[in-house]
Short mmCIF file of C-alpha atoms in Angstrom, two decimals:
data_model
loop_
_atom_site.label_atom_id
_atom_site.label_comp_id
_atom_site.label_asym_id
_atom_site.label_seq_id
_atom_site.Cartn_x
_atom_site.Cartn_y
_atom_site.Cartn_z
CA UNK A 1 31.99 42.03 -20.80
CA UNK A 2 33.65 44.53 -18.60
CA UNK A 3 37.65 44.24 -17.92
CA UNK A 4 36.68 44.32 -14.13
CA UNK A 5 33.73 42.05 -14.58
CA UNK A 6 36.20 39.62 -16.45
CA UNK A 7 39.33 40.26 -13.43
CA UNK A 8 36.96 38.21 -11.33
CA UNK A 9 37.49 35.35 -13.18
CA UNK A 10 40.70 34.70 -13.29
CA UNK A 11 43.29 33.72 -10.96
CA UNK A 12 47.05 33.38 -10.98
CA UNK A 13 48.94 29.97 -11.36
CA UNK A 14 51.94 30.23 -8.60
CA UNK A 15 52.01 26.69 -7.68
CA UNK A 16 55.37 27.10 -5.63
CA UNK A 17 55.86 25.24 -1.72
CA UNK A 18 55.11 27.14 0.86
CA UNK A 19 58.86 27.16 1.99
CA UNK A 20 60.57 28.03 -1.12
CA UNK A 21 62.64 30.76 -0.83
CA UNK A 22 63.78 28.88 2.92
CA UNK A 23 64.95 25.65 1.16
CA UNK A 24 66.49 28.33 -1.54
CA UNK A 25 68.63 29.83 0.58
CA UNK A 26 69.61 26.41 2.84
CA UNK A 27 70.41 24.62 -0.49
CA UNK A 28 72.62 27.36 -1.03
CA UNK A 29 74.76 27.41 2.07
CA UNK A 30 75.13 23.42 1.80
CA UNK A 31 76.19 24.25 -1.56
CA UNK A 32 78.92 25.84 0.07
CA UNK A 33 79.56 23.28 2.56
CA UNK A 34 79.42 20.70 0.13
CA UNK A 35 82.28 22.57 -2.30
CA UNK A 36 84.93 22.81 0.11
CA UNK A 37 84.77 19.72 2.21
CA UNK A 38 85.12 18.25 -1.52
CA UNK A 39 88.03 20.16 -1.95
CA UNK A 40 89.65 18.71 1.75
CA UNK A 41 88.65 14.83 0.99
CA UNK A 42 90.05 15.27 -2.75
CA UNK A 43 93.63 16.42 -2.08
CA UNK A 44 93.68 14.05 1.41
CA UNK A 45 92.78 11.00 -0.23
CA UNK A 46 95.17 11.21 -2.73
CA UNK A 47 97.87 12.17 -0.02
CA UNK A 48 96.88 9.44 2.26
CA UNK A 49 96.00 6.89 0.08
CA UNK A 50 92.21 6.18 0.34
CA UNK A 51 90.21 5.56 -1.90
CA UNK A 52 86.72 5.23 0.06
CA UNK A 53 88.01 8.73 1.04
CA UNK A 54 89.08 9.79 -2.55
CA UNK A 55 85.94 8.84 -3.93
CA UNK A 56 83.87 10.08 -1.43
CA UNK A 57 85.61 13.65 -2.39
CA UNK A 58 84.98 12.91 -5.92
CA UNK A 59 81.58 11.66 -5.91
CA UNK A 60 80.90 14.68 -3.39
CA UNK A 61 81.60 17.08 -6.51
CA UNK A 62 78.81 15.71 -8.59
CA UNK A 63 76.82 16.10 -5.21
CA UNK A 64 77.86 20.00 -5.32
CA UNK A 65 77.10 20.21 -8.91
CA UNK A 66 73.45 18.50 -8.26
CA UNK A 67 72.85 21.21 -5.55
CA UNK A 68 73.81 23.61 -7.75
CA UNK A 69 70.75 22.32 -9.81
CA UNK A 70 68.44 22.64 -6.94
CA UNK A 71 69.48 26.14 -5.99
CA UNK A 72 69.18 27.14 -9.69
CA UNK A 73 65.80 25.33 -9.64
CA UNK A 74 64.21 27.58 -6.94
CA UNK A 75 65.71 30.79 -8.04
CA UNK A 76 64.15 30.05 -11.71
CA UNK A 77 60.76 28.74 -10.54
CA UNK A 78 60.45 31.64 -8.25
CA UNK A 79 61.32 34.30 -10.39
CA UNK A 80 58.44 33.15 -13.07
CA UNK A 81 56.32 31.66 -11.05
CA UNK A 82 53.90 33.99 -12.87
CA UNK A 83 55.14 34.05 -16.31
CA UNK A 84 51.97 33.45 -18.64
CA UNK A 85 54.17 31.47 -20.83
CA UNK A 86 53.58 28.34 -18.04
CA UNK A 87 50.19 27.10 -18.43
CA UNK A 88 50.27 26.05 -15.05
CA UNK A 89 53.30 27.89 -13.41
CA UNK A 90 56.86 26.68 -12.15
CA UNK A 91 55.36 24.38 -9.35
CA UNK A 92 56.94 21.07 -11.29
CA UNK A 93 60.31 22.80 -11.83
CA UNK A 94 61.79 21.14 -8.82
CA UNK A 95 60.73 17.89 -10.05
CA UNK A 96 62.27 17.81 -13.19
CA UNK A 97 65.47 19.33 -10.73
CA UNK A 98 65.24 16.62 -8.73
CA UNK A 99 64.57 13.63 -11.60
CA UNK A 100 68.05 15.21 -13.06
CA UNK A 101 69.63 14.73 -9.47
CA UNK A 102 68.42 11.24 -9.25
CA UNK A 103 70.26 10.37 -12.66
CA UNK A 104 73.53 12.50 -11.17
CA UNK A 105 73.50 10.11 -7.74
CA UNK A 106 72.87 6.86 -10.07
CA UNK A 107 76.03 7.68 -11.96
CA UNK A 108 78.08 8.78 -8.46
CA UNK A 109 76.88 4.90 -7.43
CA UNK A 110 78.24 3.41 -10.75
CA UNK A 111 81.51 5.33 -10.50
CA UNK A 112 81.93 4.65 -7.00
CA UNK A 113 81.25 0.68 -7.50
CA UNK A 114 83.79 0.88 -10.74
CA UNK A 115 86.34 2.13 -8.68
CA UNK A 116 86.22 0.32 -5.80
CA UNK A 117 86.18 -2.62 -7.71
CA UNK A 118 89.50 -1.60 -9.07
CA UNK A 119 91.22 -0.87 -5.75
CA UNK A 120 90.05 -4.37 -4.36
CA UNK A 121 91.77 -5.74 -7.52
CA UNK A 122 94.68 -3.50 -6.70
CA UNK A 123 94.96 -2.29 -3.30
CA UNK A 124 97.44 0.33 -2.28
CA UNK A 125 99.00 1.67 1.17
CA UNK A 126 96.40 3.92 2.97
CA UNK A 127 97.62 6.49 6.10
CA UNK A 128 94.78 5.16 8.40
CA UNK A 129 95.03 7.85 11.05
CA UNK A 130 94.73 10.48 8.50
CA UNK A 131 92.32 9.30 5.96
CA UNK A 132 90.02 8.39 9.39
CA UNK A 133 90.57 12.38 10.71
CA UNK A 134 89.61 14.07 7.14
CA UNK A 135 86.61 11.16 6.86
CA UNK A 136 85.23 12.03 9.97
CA UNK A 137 85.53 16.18 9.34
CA UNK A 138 83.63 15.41 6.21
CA UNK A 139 80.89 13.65 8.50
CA UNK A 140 80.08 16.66 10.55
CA UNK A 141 79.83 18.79 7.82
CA UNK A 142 77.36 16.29 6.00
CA UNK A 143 75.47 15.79 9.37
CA UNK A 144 74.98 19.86 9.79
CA UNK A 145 74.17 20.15 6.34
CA UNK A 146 70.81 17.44 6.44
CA UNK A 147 69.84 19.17 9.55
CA UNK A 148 69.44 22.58 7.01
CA UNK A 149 67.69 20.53 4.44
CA UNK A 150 65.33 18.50 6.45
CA UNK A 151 61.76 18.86 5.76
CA UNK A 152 60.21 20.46 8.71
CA UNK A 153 56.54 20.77 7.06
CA UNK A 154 55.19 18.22 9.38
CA UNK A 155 55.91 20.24 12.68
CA UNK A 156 53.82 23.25 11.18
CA UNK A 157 50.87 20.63 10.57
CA UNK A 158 48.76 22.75 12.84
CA UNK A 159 49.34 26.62 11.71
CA UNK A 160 48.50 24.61 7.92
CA UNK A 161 44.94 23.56 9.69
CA UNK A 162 43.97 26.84 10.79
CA UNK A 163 45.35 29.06 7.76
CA UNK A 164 43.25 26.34 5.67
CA UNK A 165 39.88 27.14 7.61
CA UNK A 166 40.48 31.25 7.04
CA UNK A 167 40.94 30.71 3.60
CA UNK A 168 37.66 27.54 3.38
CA UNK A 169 35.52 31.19 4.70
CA UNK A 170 36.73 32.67 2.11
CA UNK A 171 36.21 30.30 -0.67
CA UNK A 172 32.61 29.76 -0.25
CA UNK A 173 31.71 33.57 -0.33
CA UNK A 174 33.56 33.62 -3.74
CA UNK A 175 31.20 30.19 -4.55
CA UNK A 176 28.21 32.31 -3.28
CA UNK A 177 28.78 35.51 -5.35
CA UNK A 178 29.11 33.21 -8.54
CA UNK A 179 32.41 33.04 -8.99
CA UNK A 180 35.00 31.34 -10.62
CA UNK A 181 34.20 28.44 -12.96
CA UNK A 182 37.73 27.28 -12.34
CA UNK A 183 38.41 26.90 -8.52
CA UNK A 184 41.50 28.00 -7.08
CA UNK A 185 42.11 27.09 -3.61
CA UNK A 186 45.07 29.02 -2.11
CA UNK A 187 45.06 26.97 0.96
CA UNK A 188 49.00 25.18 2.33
CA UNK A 189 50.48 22.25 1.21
CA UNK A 190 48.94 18.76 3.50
CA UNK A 191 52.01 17.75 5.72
CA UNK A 192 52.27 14.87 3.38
CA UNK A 193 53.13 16.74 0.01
CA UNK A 194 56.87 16.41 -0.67
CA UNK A 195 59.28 19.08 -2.34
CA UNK A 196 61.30 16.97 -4.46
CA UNK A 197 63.96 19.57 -5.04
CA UNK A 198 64.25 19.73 -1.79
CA UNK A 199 64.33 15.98 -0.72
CA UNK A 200 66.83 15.31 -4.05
CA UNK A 201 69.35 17.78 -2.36
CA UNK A 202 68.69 16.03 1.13
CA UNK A 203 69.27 12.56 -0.59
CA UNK A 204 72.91 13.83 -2.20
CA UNK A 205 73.72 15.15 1.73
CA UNK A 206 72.57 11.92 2.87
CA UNK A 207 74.42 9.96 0.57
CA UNK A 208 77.64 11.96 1.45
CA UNK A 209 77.36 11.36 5.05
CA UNK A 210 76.21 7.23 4.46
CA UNK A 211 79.89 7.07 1.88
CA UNK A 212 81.50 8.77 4.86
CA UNK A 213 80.48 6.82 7.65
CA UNK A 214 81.27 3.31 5.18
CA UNK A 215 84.78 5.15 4.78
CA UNK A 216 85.22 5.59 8.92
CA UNK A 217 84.22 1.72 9.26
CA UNK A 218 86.62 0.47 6.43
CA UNK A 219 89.42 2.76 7.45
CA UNK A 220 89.07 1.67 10.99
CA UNK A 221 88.79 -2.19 10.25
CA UNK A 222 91.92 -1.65 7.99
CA UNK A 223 94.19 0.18 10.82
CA UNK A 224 92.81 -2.63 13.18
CA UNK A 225 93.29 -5.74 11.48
CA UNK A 226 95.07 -5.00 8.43
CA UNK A 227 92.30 -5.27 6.06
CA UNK A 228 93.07 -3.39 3.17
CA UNK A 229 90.20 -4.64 1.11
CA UNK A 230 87.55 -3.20 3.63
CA UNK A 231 87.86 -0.03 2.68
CA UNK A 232 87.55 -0.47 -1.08
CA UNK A 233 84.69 -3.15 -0.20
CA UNK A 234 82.83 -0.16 1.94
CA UNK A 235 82.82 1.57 -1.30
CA UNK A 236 80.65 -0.85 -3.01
CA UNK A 237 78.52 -0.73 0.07
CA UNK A 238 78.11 2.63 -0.34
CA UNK A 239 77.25 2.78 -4.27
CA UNK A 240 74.68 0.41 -3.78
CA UNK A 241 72.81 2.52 -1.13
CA UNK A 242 73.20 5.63 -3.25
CA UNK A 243 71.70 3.48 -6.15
CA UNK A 244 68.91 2.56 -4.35
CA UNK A 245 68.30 5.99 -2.99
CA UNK A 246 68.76 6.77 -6.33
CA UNK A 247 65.78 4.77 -7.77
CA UNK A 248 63.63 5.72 -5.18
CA UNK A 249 64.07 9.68 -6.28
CA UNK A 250 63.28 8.52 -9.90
CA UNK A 251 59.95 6.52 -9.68
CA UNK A 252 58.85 9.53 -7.44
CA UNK A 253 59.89 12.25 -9.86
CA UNK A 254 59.17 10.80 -13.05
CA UNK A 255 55.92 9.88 -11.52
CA UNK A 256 55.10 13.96 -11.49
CA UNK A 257 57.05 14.45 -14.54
CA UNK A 258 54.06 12.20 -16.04
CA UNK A 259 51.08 13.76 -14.64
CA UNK A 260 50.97 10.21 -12.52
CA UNK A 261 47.94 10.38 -10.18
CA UNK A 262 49.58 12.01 -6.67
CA UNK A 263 47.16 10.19 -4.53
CA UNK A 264 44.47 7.46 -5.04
CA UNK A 265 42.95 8.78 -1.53
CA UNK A 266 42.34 11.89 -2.86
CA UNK A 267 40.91 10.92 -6.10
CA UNK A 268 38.95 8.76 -3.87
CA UNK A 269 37.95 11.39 -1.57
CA UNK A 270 36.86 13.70 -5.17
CA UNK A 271 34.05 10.86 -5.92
CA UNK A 272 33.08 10.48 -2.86
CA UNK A 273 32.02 13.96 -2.31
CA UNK A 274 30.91 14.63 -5.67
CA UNK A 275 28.65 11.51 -6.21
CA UNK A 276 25.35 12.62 -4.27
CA UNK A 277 22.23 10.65 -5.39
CA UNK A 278 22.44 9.60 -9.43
CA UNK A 279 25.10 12.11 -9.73
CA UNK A 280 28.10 10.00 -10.90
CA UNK A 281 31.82 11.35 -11.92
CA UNK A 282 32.59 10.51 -15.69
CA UNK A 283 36.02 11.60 -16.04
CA UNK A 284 38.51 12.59 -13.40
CA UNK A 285 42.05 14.36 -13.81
CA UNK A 286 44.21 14.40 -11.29
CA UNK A 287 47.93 15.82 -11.47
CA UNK A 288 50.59 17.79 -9.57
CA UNK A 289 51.39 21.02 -9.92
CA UNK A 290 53.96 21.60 -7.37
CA UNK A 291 55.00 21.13 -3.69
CA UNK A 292 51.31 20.56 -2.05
CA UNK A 293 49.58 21.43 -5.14
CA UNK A 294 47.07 19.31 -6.96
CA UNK A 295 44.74 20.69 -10.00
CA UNK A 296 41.52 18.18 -11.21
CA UNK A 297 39.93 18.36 -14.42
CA UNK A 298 36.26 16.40 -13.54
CA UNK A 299 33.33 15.71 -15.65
CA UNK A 300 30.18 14.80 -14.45
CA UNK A 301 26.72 13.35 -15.18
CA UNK A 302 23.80 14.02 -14.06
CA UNK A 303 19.55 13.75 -14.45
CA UNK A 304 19.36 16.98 -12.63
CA UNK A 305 22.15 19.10 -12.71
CA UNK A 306 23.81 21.54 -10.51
CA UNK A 307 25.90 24.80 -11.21
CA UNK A 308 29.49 23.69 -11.13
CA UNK A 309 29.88 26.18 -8.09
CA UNK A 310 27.74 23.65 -6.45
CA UNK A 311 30.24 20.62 -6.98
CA UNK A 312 33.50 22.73 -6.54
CA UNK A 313 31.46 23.94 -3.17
CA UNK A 314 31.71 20.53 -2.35
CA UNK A 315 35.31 19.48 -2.59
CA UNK A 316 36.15 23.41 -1.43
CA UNK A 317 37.81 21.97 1.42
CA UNK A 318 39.87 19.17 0.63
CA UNK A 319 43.60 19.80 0.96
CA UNK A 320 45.65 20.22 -1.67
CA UNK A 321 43.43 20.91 -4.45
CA UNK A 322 44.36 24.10 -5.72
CA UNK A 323 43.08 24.60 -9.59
CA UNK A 324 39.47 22.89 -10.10
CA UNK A 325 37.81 22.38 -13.27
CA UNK A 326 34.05 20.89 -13.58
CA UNK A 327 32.15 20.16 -16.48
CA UNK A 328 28.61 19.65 -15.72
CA UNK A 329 26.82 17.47 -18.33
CA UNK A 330 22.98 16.39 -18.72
CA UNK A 331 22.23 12.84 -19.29
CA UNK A 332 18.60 11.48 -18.30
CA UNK A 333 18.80 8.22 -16.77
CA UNK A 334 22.60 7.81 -17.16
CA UNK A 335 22.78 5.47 -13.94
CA UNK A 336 20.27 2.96 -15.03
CA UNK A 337 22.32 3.04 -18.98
CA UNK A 338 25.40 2.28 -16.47
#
């Protein structure tokens, strides 16, 4: 076979989100954000006495340090995103960034329930009108840094549409020239596909800004009635949100991690296309491969068999699928044997 002949055939496996260098460089600037409002709530809780405010600085550090991870995460799975030695590229790369995040924010909650627990046990003098000033500072620099991290996939829902509908044109010349046993849809990411890199970094903002706002409302109840013991009791508040924002992060990552199916209505919509007449689907893969990325490995059966061109040409414009595999097999009568 000819090297151009064989060129034809094969494909590249960048599986990255369509905004990844964007959420690179935004994770990066929280990052800064992040690392010196630490430094302010560190050094004024232990001046004033807080220590919804103290731990909030602290807890903010292993939020810095988690960034970090994210940043790192996007540089790395961008700068191989096309190294051979990745069977399937650095698409799940933010994943595993944002499974390690998850574990980071359920040890902030444990440390941040362990040590409120000890100030309610032994409370100290806080400087209310202080602590309060420094709290609320670090809530406008939490608030500005979600608004860089949000997701803002869904509001390009419609440029995704059209793109998808140049690139469908495409596709089915490349099905009607006879090419490509394995099909490899470039279209975007469906407004529903989460980056998880992305969303872990959003959830350690997040948790920042929900620690900060507990710290306002204990600080204030304290000055205002003399209740010492709100303030360490927001801090337990606050460790039990983070761990359940926490757990939420790790059924959703590990889910990828383990080649979990992303979406039953998918796989759903794959048999429902492909099953025409006694055609029936014997096996059916379906896994992530990054941010709006999906590949399927499917088997089929049939008394009268197509090319597999035929069944990829019929699930060539379902979003999301972006590495196809079919394996066309001939069994007479299968659906009466069934």
């Amino acid at each position: 076979m000819h090297t151009h002949s064989l060129h034809s055939w094969q494909h590249e496996h960048a599986f990255l989100g369509e905004h990844h260098s964007r959420n690179e460089r935004r994770t990066w600037c929280v990052i800064a954000l992040t690392a010196g409002m630490m430094v302010a709530e560190i050094v004024a809780g232990a001046v004033f006495g807080s220590i919804a405010l103290t731990a909030d600085g602290w807890h903010m550090s292993t939020h810095a340090g988690a960034l970090v991870i994210s940043a790192l995460a996007y540089r790395y799975a961008r700068r191989h995103a096309r190294n051979p030695r990745f069977a399937f590229g650095t698409g799940k790369l933010g994943d595993l960034a944002g499974f390690t995040s998850a574990v980071v924010l359920a040890l902030v909650s444990l440390l941040i329930g362990y040590e409120s627990l000890l100030r309610l046990a032994s409370p100290v003098a806080i400087r209310f009108d202080e602590a309060i000033a420094v709290a609320v500072l670090g809530l406008a620099v939490n608030l500005v840094s979600a608004w860089l991290l949000q997701d803002n996939d869904h509001g390009h829902a419609h440029r995704h549409h059209d793109r998808h509908h140049d690139h469908q044109h495409q596709h089915e010349h490349d099905h009607a020239e006879g090419r490509h046993q394995h099909g490899h849809h470039r279209g975007p990411a469906p407004a529903r596909a989460r980056d998880h890199n992305l969303r872990s970094a959003y959830l350690h903002v997040l948790a920042d800004a929900a620690t900060s706002v507990l710290a306002i409302i204990g600080l204030l109840a304290g000055r205002a009635y003399g209740w010492i013991w709100m303030d360490p009791l927001m801090g337990m508040v606050g460790a039990l949100v983070i761990a359940h924002w926490s757990w939420g992060l790790l059924r959703d990552t590990g889910a990828v991690l383990l080649d979990a199916v992303p979406d039953q209505e998918l796989a759903e919509t794959i048999r429902r296309r492909l099953e025409e007449g006694d055609d029936r689907v014997a096996d059916l893969h379906l896994w992530r491969l990054g941010p709006g990325h999906n590949a399927a490995v499917i088997t089929l059966v049939s008394d009268g068999p197509e090319s597999p061109n035929h069944y990829k040409g019929l699930i060539a414009d379902v979003p999301g699928l972006s590495h196809v595999t079919v394996e066309v097999q001939f069994c007479t009568h299968h659906s009466a044997a069934a």
